[in-house]
Short mmCIF file of C-alpha atoms in Angstrom, two decimals:
data_model
loop_
_atom_site.label_atom_id
_atom_site.label_comp_id
_atom_site.label_asym_id
_atom_site.label_seq_id
_atom_site.Cartn_x
_atom_site.Cartn_y
_atom_site.Cartn_z
CA MET A 12 -0.47 -0.45 0.16
CA PRO A 13 1.69 3.14 -1.43
CA VAL A 14 2.68 5.62 1.85
CA LYS A 15 2.67 9.69 1.87
CA THR A 16 3.84 12.35 4.42
CA TYR A 17 2.89 15.65 5.01
CA TRP A 18 4.52 18.40 6.75
CA LEU A 19 2.06 20.35 8.61
CA GLU A 20 2.75 23.78 9.58
CA HIS A 21 0.65 24.07 12.07
CA ALA A 22 -2.23 21.75 12.83
CA TRP A 23 -5.18 21.80 15.34
CA LEU A 24 -5.32 18.36 17.12
CA GLY A 25 -9.10 18.68 19.03
CA THR A 26 -8.18 20.99 21.62
CA HIS A 27 -4.88 22.88 20.49
CA VAL A 28 -2.53 23.89 17.96
CA GLU A 29 0.76 22.00 17.54
CA PRO A 30 3.70 23.12 15.03
CA GLY A 31 5.43 20.86 13.13
CA VAL A 32 3.66 17.48 12.03
CA ALA A 33 4.08 15.34 10.36
CA LEU A 34 1.72 13.17 9.69
CA THR A 35 2.09 9.41 7.35
CA VAL A 36 -0.93 8.16 5.26
CA SER A 37 -1.23 4.89 4.09
CA ILE A 38 -3.31 5.12 0.94
CA SER A 39 -5.50 2.90 -1.11
CA GLY A 40 -8.71 3.08 -3.00
CA SER A 41 -9.14 4.54 -6.69
CA ALA A 42 -8.29 8.28 -7.22
CA ALA A 43 -11.17 10.06 -8.00
CA GLY A 44 -13.42 10.17 -4.75
CA GLY A 45 -13.47 7.07 -3.66
CA ALA A 46 -10.41 6.90 -1.80
CA ASP A 47 -9.32 5.41 1.52
CA GLY A 48 -6.73 6.54 2.32
CA ARG A 49 -5.94 6.66 6.39
CA ILE A 50 -3.94 8.41 8.98
CA ALA A 51 -1.23 5.63 9.70
CA ALA A 52 1.13 7.34 12.38
CA LEU A 53 1.07 11.23 13.57
CA ARG A 54 4.49 12.83 14.91
CA THR A 55 4.50 16.23 17.19
CA GLY A 56 7.26 18.09 17.49
CA VAL A 57 9.00 17.88 13.69
CA GLU A 58 10.21 21.13 13.50
CA THR A 59 11.43 21.09 9.80
CA PRO A 60 9.45 18.93 6.90
CA PRO A 61 11.47 15.27 6.43
CA PRO A 62 12.70 14.13 3.39
CA GLY A 63 10.19 14.14 0.48
CA ALA A 64 7.37 15.48 2.26
CA GLU A 65 4.16 17.32 0.98
CA VAL A 66 4.83 20.65 2.60
CA LEU A 67 1.23 22.46 3.83
CA ARG A 68 1.45 25.47 5.41
CA GLY A 69 -1.14 27.73 7.41
CA LEU A 70 -3.07 25.67 9.99
CA THR A 71 -4.55 22.34 8.93
CA VAL A 72 -8.00 21.10 10.86
CA PRO A 73 -9.87 17.50 9.87
CA GLY A 74 -12.01 17.67 6.39
CA LEU A 75 -14.47 19.17 7.08
CA ALA A 76 -18.61 17.89 7.12
CA ASN A 77 -21.40 19.50 5.56
CA ALA A 78 -23.94 17.75 7.31
CA HIS A 79 -26.86 19.54 5.27
CA SER A 80 -27.22 20.52 1.80
CA HIS A 81 -29.71 20.21 -1.18
CA ALA A 82 -27.24 20.39 -4.10
CA PHE A 83 -29.94 22.22 -6.35
CA HIS A 84 -30.34 25.09 -4.39
CA ARG A 85 -27.18 26.17 -5.03
CA ALA A 86 -29.09 27.95 -7.84
CA LEU A 87 -31.18 29.64 -6.21
CA ARG A 88 -28.22 31.95 -4.80
CA SER A 89 -29.37 35.65 -5.25
CA LEU A 90 -32.43 35.06 -7.33
CA VAL A 91 -34.40 35.12 -3.97
CA GLN A 92 -33.20 37.91 -2.71
CA VAL A 93 -34.79 39.81 -5.37
CA GLY A 94 -37.79 42.09 -3.00
CA SER A 95 -39.52 40.46 -0.28
CA GLY A 96 -41.29 37.45 0.41
CA THR A 97 -41.59 34.63 2.86
CA PHE A 98 -40.31 30.80 2.98
CA TRP A 99 -43.25 29.80 1.00
CA THR A 100 -42.55 32.22 -1.84
CA TRP A 101 -39.00 31.73 -1.48
CA ARG A 102 -40.12 27.54 -1.67
CA GLU A 103 -41.83 28.35 -5.23
CA PHE A 104 -38.46 29.62 -6.97
CA MET A 105 -37.24 26.21 -5.33
CA TYR A 106 -40.17 24.27 -6.97
CA GLN A 107 -38.99 26.01 -10.02
CA VAL A 108 -35.47 25.04 -10.44
CA ALA A 109 -36.25 21.10 -9.21
CA GLN A 110 -38.70 20.86 -12.75
CA ASN A 111 -35.43 22.06 -14.87
CA LEU A 112 -33.46 18.68 -12.98
CA THR A 113 -32.08 15.91 -15.18
CA PRO A 114 -30.00 13.07 -14.31
CA ASP A 115 -27.65 14.74 -16.91
CA THR A 116 -28.43 17.93 -15.52
CA TYR A 117 -28.07 17.56 -12.43
CA PHE A 118 -24.86 15.61 -12.42
CA ALA A 119 -23.73 18.96 -13.76
CA LEU A 120 -24.77 21.20 -11.02
CA ALA A 121 -23.76 19.01 -8.03
CA ARG A 122 -20.26 17.78 -9.84
CA ALA A 123 -19.54 21.76 -10.06
CA VAL A 124 -21.20 22.52 -6.11
CA TYR A 125 -19.01 19.91 -4.53
CA ALA A 126 -16.53 21.29 -5.77
CA GLU A 127 -16.96 24.26 -4.21
CA MET A 128 -17.13 23.10 -0.99
CA ALA A 129 -14.11 20.78 -2.21
CA LEU A 130 -12.09 24.84 -2.72
CA ALA A 131 -14.22 25.57 1.12
CA GLY A 132 -12.90 22.74 2.77
CA ILE A 133 -15.31 20.71 3.38
CA THR A 134 -14.26 16.57 2.07
CA ASN A 135 -18.01 15.19 2.85
CA VAL A 136 -21.19 16.38 2.39
CA GLY A 137 -24.26 15.00 3.48
CA GLU A 138 -27.09 15.45 0.67
CA PHE A 139 -30.41 15.72 1.67
CA HIS A 140 -31.96 13.71 -1.34
CA TYR A 141 -35.76 14.47 -2.43
CA VAL A 142 -36.17 14.93 -6.50
CA HIS A 143 -36.15 11.31 -7.27
CA HIS A 144 -38.71 11.06 -10.65
CA ALA A 145 -39.11 12.43 -13.84
CA PRO A 146 -41.90 15.91 -13.96
CA GLY A 147 -45.05 14.42 -13.65
CA GLY A 148 -44.17 11.77 -11.33
CA ALA A 149 -43.06 8.57 -13.45
CA PRO A 150 -39.80 6.89 -12.24
CA TYR A 151 -36.46 7.15 -14.92
CA GLY A 152 -35.93 3.94 -15.97
CA ASP A 153 -32.61 3.36 -13.45
CA PRO A 154 -35.22 4.71 -10.25
CA ASN A 155 -32.86 5.94 -8.48
CA ALA A 156 -30.81 7.47 -11.65
CA MET A 157 -31.00 11.20 -9.43
CA GLY A 158 -29.39 9.84 -6.26
CA GLU A 159 -26.37 8.11 -8.53
CA ALA A 160 -25.75 11.27 -10.54
CA LEU A 161 -25.07 12.86 -7.02
CA ILE A 162 -23.04 10.01 -5.96
CA GLU A 163 -21.80 10.17 -9.74
CA ALA A 164 -20.88 13.92 -9.03
CA ALA A 165 -19.18 13.88 -5.27
CA ALA A 166 -16.63 11.24 -6.89
CA ALA A 167 -16.09 13.67 -9.75
CA ALA A 168 -15.22 16.42 -7.34
CA GLY A 169 -13.22 14.30 -5.05
CA ILE A 170 -15.01 14.30 -1.92
CA ARG A 171 -17.17 11.77 -0.07
CA ILE A 172 -21.36 12.00 0.37
CA THR A 173 -23.75 10.42 2.46
CA LEU A 174 -26.82 10.42 0.16
CA LEU A 175 -29.08 10.79 2.75
CA ASP A 176 -32.48 9.60 0.35
CA THR A 177 -35.80 11.02 1.36
CA ALA A 178 -38.99 10.48 1.53
CA TYR A 179 -41.13 12.81 0.75
CA LEU A 180 -44.82 11.72 0.40
CA SER A 181 -47.38 14.96 0.77
CA SER A 182 -48.24 18.32 0.50
CA GLY A 183 -49.18 18.39 3.87
CA PHE A 184 -50.34 16.25 7.26
CA GLY A 185 -51.78 14.08 4.62
CA GLY A 186 -52.46 16.02 1.62
CA ALA A 187 -51.96 14.65 -1.83
CA PRO A 188 -48.49 16.04 -3.27
CA GLY A 189 -48.74 18.92 -5.66
CA HIS A 190 -48.02 19.48 -9.20
CA HIS A 191 -44.14 20.26 -8.12
CA GLN A 192 -44.30 17.93 -5.47
CA LEU A 193 -44.57 14.86 -7.69
CA ARG A 194 -41.38 14.25 -8.85
CA PHE A 195 -40.48 13.79 -4.98
CA SER A 196 -43.08 11.24 -4.19
CA ASP A 197 -42.72 7.64 -4.12
CA GLY A 198 -46.44 7.27 -2.98
CA THR A 199 -45.31 5.50 0.16
CA ALA A 200 -43.25 4.81 2.84
CA GLU A 201 -42.86 1.09 1.38
CA ALA A 202 -42.00 2.23 -1.84
CA TRP A 203 -39.64 5.02 -1.06
CA ALA A 204 -38.03 1.53 0.87
CA GLU A 205 -37.82 -0.53 -1.85
CA ARG A 206 -36.19 2.28 -4.14
CA VAL A 207 -34.08 2.63 -1.77
CA SER A 208 -32.68 -0.80 -0.86
CA ALA A 209 -31.08 -0.71 -4.37
CA LEU A 210 -28.94 2.04 -3.80
CA LYS A 211 -25.46 0.61 -2.99
CA PRO A 212 -22.78 2.16 -0.90
CA ARG A 213 -19.26 2.33 -2.60
CA GLY A 214 -16.06 3.67 -1.39
CA HIS A 215 -16.70 7.65 -0.69
CA ALA A 216 -20.36 7.20 -0.72
CA LEU A 217 -22.85 6.03 2.59
CA ILE A 218 -26.59 5.45 1.78
CA GLY A 219 -28.66 6.83 4.50
CA ALA A 220 -32.68 7.99 5.45
CA ALA A 221 -34.14 11.25 5.50
CA ILE A 222 -37.84 12.01 6.35
CA HIS A 223 -38.10 15.50 5.09
CA SER A 224 -40.67 16.61 6.99
CA VAL A 225 -43.80 15.70 9.97
CA ARG A 226 -45.90 17.53 6.87
CA ALA A 227 -44.19 15.84 4.05
CA VAL A 228 -44.69 12.35 5.78
CA PRO A 229 -48.11 10.75 7.19
CA ALA A 230 -47.46 10.04 11.10
CA ASP A 231 -48.78 6.27 10.65
CA GLN A 232 -45.80 5.82 8.24
CA LEU A 233 -43.03 7.46 9.65
CA GLY A 234 -41.95 4.39 11.55
CA THR A 235 -41.12 2.83 7.89
CA VAL A 236 -38.36 5.06 7.03
CA ALA A 237 -36.89 4.97 10.64
CA ARG A 238 -37.05 1.30 10.50
CA TRP A 239 -35.32 0.76 7.06
CA ALA A 240 -32.32 3.14 8.73
CA GLN A 241 -32.60 1.37 12.27
CA GLU A 242 -31.99 -2.53 10.38
CA ARG A 243 -28.79 -1.34 8.62
CA ARG A 244 -26.94 0.92 11.09
CA ALA A 245 -27.93 4.23 9.12
CA PRO A 246 -27.73 7.84 9.49
CA LEU A 247 -31.72 9.22 9.84
CA HIS A 248 -32.14 12.98 9.35
CA VAL A 249 -35.43 15.17 9.50
CA HIS A 250 -36.38 18.69 8.66
CA LEU A 251 -37.57 19.41 12.48
CA SER A 252 -39.90 22.39 13.44
CA GLU A 253 -37.78 24.85 11.11
CA GLN A 254 -41.04 27.02 10.48
CA THR A 255 -43.91 27.97 13.47
CA ALA A 256 -46.37 27.17 10.76
CA GLU A 257 -45.24 23.59 10.62
CA ASN A 258 -45.94 23.21 14.63
CA GLU A 259 -49.34 24.63 14.42
CA ALA A 260 -50.09 22.85 11.26
CA CYS A 261 -49.03 19.59 13.62
CA GLN A 262 -50.67 20.96 16.47
CA ALA A 263 -54.13 20.91 14.63
CA ALA A 264 -53.70 17.85 13.11
CA HIS A 265 -51.80 15.64 15.61
CA GLY A 266 -52.39 17.74 18.91
CA ARG A 267 -48.71 17.36 20.26
CA THR A 268 -45.57 19.28 18.59
CA PRO A 269 -43.51 17.79 15.56
CA THR A 270 -40.74 16.40 18.08
CA GLN A 271 -43.43 14.16 19.98
CA LEU A 272 -44.92 12.66 16.39
CA LEU A 273 -41.42 11.85 15.64
CA ALA A 274 -40.53 10.72 19.18
CA ASP A 275 -44.13 8.91 19.18
CA HIS A 276 -43.34 6.66 16.12
CA GLY A 277 -39.54 5.59 17.09
CA VAL A 278 -37.56 7.94 15.03
CA LEU A 279 -35.54 10.28 17.67
CA GLY A 280 -32.07 8.54 19.12
CA PRO A 281 -28.52 8.35 18.48
CA ARG A 282 -28.28 8.06 14.64
CA THR A 283 -30.65 10.66 13.59
CA THR A 284 -29.95 13.97 13.14
CA GLY A 285 -32.70 17.07 13.50
CA VAL A 286 -32.17 19.86 10.61
CA HIS A 287 -32.63 23.15 12.07
CA ASN A 288 -34.65 21.99 15.77
CA THR A 289 -35.81 25.94 15.78
CA HIS A 290 -38.91 26.92 17.30
CA LEU A 291 -38.86 23.41 20.21
CA THR A 292 -40.70 23.56 23.26
CA ASP A 293 -38.66 23.01 26.50
CA GLY A 294 -40.58 19.01 26.34
CA ASP A 295 -38.80 18.66 22.99
CA ILE A 296 -35.15 20.05 23.84
CA ALA A 297 -35.78 17.11 26.79
CA LEU A 298 -36.42 14.95 23.93
CA LEU A 299 -34.00 15.69 22.02
CA GLY A 300 -31.51 15.28 24.59
CA GLY A 301 -32.46 12.63 26.19
CA THR A 302 -32.60 10.06 22.86
CA THR A 303 -28.97 12.10 21.77
CA THR A 304 -31.64 12.69 18.63
CA GLY A 305 -28.34 15.27 16.92
CA THR A 306 -29.01 19.49 15.41
CA CYS A 307 -27.49 20.28 12.54
CA MET A 308 -28.09 24.03 12.83
CA CYS A 309 -27.50 26.07 9.06
CA PRO A 310 -27.31 29.51 10.68
CA THR A 311 -26.95 31.12 6.94
CA THR A 312 -30.03 29.35 5.55
CA GLU A 313 -32.10 30.05 8.90
CA ARG A 314 -31.60 34.04 8.44
CA ASP A 315 -31.48 34.26 5.26
CA LEU A 316 -35.09 32.67 5.39
CA ALA A 317 -35.70 34.56 8.82
CA ASP A 318 -36.19 31.83 9.89
CA GLY A 319 -35.14 32.14 13.41
CA ILE A 320 -32.22 31.55 15.86
CA GLY A 321 -32.79 27.70 17.55
CA PRO A 322 -31.72 27.14 21.25
CA ALA A 323 -28.25 25.57 20.27
CA PRO A 324 -27.01 25.94 23.22
CA ARG A 325 -29.60 24.36 25.41
CA LEU A 326 -29.44 21.26 22.73
CA GLN A 327 -26.31 20.36 23.45
CA HIS A 328 -26.42 21.02 26.77
CA ALA A 329 -29.34 18.69 26.72
CA GLY A 330 -27.54 16.07 24.56
CA SER A 331 -28.45 16.86 21.31
CA PRO A 332 -24.91 16.83 19.54
CA LEU A 333 -24.22 19.47 17.13
CA SER A 334 -23.62 19.52 13.50
CA LEU A 335 -23.78 22.19 10.75
CA GLY A 336 -24.83 22.46 7.03
CA SER A 337 -24.50 25.19 4.62
CA ASP A 338 -28.35 23.78 3.33
CA SER A 339 -29.26 26.10 0.21
CA HIS A 340 -26.06 27.12 0.31
CA ALA A 341 -26.48 30.74 0.11
CA VAL A 342 -23.29 30.78 0.76
CA ILE A 343 -20.97 27.32 0.60
CA ASP A 344 -18.82 28.48 3.91
CA LEU A 345 -18.66 26.02 7.12
CA LEU A 346 -15.84 28.57 8.79
CA GLU A 347 -18.59 31.40 8.49
CA GLU A 348 -21.19 28.33 10.21
CA ALA A 349 -19.19 27.93 12.84
CA ARG A 350 -18.73 32.11 13.32
CA ALA A 351 -22.16 32.42 12.63
CA MET A 352 -23.66 29.71 15.51
CA GLU A 353 -22.15 31.64 18.67
CA LEU A 354 -22.43 35.07 17.32
CA ASN A 355 -26.42 34.69 16.63
CA GLU A 356 -26.58 33.55 19.97
CA ARG A 357 -24.64 36.17 21.35
CA LEU A 358 -27.43 38.59 19.53
CA ARG A 359 -29.73 36.42 20.95
CA SER A 360 -28.70 36.21 24.70
CA ARG A 361 -26.55 39.38 24.26
CA THR A 362 -23.86 37.81 26.13
CA ARG A 363 -20.78 35.86 24.67
CA GLY A 364 -18.61 32.97 25.11
CA HIS A 365 -20.89 30.25 23.74
CA TRP A 366 -18.83 27.61 22.47
CA THR A 367 -15.66 27.59 22.51
CA ALA A 368 -13.17 27.60 19.15
CA ASN A 369 -12.41 23.97 19.51
CA ALA A 370 -16.24 23.02 20.52
CA LEU A 371 -17.58 25.12 16.92
CA LEU A 372 -14.40 23.41 14.86
CA THR A 373 -15.55 20.57 16.26
CA ALA A 374 -19.63 20.76 15.58
CA ALA A 375 -17.88 21.41 11.72
CA THR A 376 -15.73 18.08 11.60
CA GLU A 377 -16.07 15.25 14.22
CA ASP A 378 -19.62 16.04 15.11
CA GLY A 379 -20.48 16.16 12.16
CA HIS A 380 -18.84 13.51 9.98
CA ALA A 381 -20.46 11.61 13.31
CA ALA A 382 -23.66 12.39 12.05
CA LEU A 383 -23.14 11.19 8.38
CA GLY A 384 -21.81 7.78 9.64
CA LEU A 385 -17.97 8.57 9.71
CA PRO A 386 -17.28 8.61 12.98
CA ASP A 387 -13.83 7.57 11.82
CA ALA A 388 -13.81 10.97 10.65
CA GLY A 389 -12.94 14.68 11.23
CA ARG A 390 -10.01 13.93 13.54
CA LEU A 391 -6.27 14.18 12.84
CA GLU A 392 -4.57 11.00 14.67
CA ALA A 393 -4.05 7.57 14.00
CA GLY A 394 -6.41 5.46 11.98
CA ALA A 395 -8.94 8.28 11.34
CA LEU A 396 -9.84 8.36 7.65
CA ALA A 397 -6.94 11.00 5.68
CA ASP A 398 -9.38 14.10 4.64
CA PHE A 399 -7.88 17.10 6.14
CA THR A 400 -7.69 21.08 4.96
CA THR A 401 -5.20 23.75 5.20
CA ILE A 402 -6.12 27.10 5.95
CA ALA A 403 -3.73 29.97 5.34
CA LEU A 404 -2.79 31.98 8.72
CA ASP A 405 -1.10 34.61 6.49
CA SER A 406 -4.18 36.56 4.68
CA VAL A 407 -5.79 39.82 4.55
CA ARG A 408 -8.48 38.07 6.81
CA THR A 409 -6.10 36.12 9.10
CA ALA A 410 -2.65 37.63 9.62
CA GLY A 411 -1.45 38.99 12.88
CA PRO A 412 -2.21 36.70 15.73
CA PRO A 413 0.14 34.18 16.86
CA ALA A 414 -0.34 30.72 15.27
CA ARG A 415 -1.34 29.18 19.31
CA LEU A 416 -4.86 31.15 18.38
CA GLY A 417 -5.06 29.07 14.98
CA ALA A 418 -8.61 27.70 15.61
CA GLU A 419 -9.69 31.37 17.18
CA THR A 420 -8.54 32.43 14.05
CA ALA A 421 -10.00 30.01 12.10
CA VAL A 422 -13.82 30.37 12.88
CA PHE A 423 -13.53 34.33 13.98
CA ALA A 424 -11.48 35.54 10.73
CA ALA A 425 -11.27 33.26 8.32
CA THR A 426 -13.74 32.64 5.40
CA ALA A 427 -13.58 29.68 2.72
CA SER A 428 -11.83 32.17 0.49
CA ASP A 429 -8.45 31.61 3.05
CA VAL A 430 -8.86 27.24 2.43
CA ARG A 431 -5.51 27.07 0.48
CA HIS A 432 -5.26 22.94 0.70
CA THR A 433 -7.87 19.82 0.89
CA VAL A 434 -7.29 16.29 0.92
CA VAL A 435 -9.44 13.56 0.69
CA GLY A 436 -7.94 9.84 1.39
CA GLY A 437 -4.80 11.11 1.43
CA ARG A 438 -5.01 12.47 -2.37
CA HIS A 439 -4.89 16.58 -2.97
CA VAL A 440 -7.77 17.81 -4.44
CA VAL A 441 -7.48 21.24 -3.70
CA ARG A 442 -4.01 22.31 -4.19
CA ASP A 443 -2.69 25.91 -3.53
CA GLY A 444 -6.70 26.86 -3.99
CA ALA A 445 -6.81 25.14 -7.13
CA HIS A 446 -9.26 22.34 -7.74
CA THR A 447 -7.50 19.36 -9.38
CA LEU A 448 -10.33 17.51 -10.39
CA VAL A 449 -12.54 20.61 -11.87
CA PRO A 450 -9.92 22.75 -13.54
CA ASP A 451 -12.75 25.91 -13.85
CA VAL A 452 -14.94 25.56 -11.26
CA PRO A 453 -16.94 29.25 -11.22
CA SER A 454 -16.97 28.18 -15.41
CA ALA A 455 -18.82 24.61 -14.15
CA LEU A 456 -20.79 26.32 -12.02
CA SER A 457 -22.39 29.05 -14.29
CA GLU A 458 -23.42 26.50 -16.94
CA SER A 459 -24.61 24.17 -15.15
CA ILE A 460 -26.74 26.67 -13.71
CA ALA A 461 -28.04 28.82 -16.18
CA ALA A 462 -29.33 24.60 -18.14
CA VAL A 463 -31.74 24.30 -14.76
CA ARG A 464 -32.73 27.85 -14.18
CA GLY A 465 -34.72 27.80 -17.59
#
């Protein structure tokens, strides 16, 4: 098995920044997205690069995990900033773009979006995927053609993917799917389970499940999705209490909150992640924390859609692990998501210091990977997947602070533009700020977005 050595000028090791670290990586797997190279050894106190070592100057951290993505929403960036509107009017723009997707156009768009993620230091994406069928709802010849396009797009962009294949069956608490939603629906949870069971994991890809929301999966079918995930020990994600309107409709239909409804049907648990978890009762927080159900916060989307600020500190204190996602891709910058979680809470509470920089980086790395079914990623240590990213400490944003404050600099000053290198499975995907597999990411984005905007 080939071995490669990286010399890290500075490395974040979970609790502190260490200067002069040598990583030995054992590499196997294919070059494009399937690499399963692992860290074989880590040595500190290496003041100069060993002979033949690849030199990474700046601060190297574990690869960032984008725990919640809708790749095609990238086509909405700026388009939905004209005028005002609400979450629900934003959704109409989203439906229009979804109608223009085909397996080919979705592959091209997702490849470009995942390449943008790699440029931002993201090595693993949780793709919350619900555009399953052709317009009108007819299945493709391969019923999983759209999901396969996303898996192949991640490979082409050089990153890992957890495809969270999503059950989306109704327009709201039992209502038939609307015209635009026919592409999303398998009709029943049993039909969803039959289709998704044909998807197979591969070197760079895991298969998980998602419940779009309690309004989109009838209550008596929630258990079917939960059992599918439980039997396979797969991650299960769900949009939860993002909007107060969802809570009110759930109370009207079932006499309980969305969290209580999920608990009643066996959805909550340590492999489950609630996305947003914004408008929760004290009882909801206790249920989520008591079952160690995770919370994925998506601050840039939550503020873009005027959703509100979720009770992240209370959730974590109750026992809910925190992860981060870029969701609708208003921006793709996990450092900004980490920073925003802390700064949003400062605005809400008018107090500072809810999380340390180390804790915020942990949410963006180790806990994000765990939420996506990769507990062996997100750490710089022997045995972990060799996925890491290097952030410049000498840019106009990051120059000045001492290197020992690299974690604080990364979270509170750096942006995605400061990412210099991204390594997945021991192989360079981004080198010196350039993508090695997608030569011109801006053009790839422009062309693929034009193809689906219609």
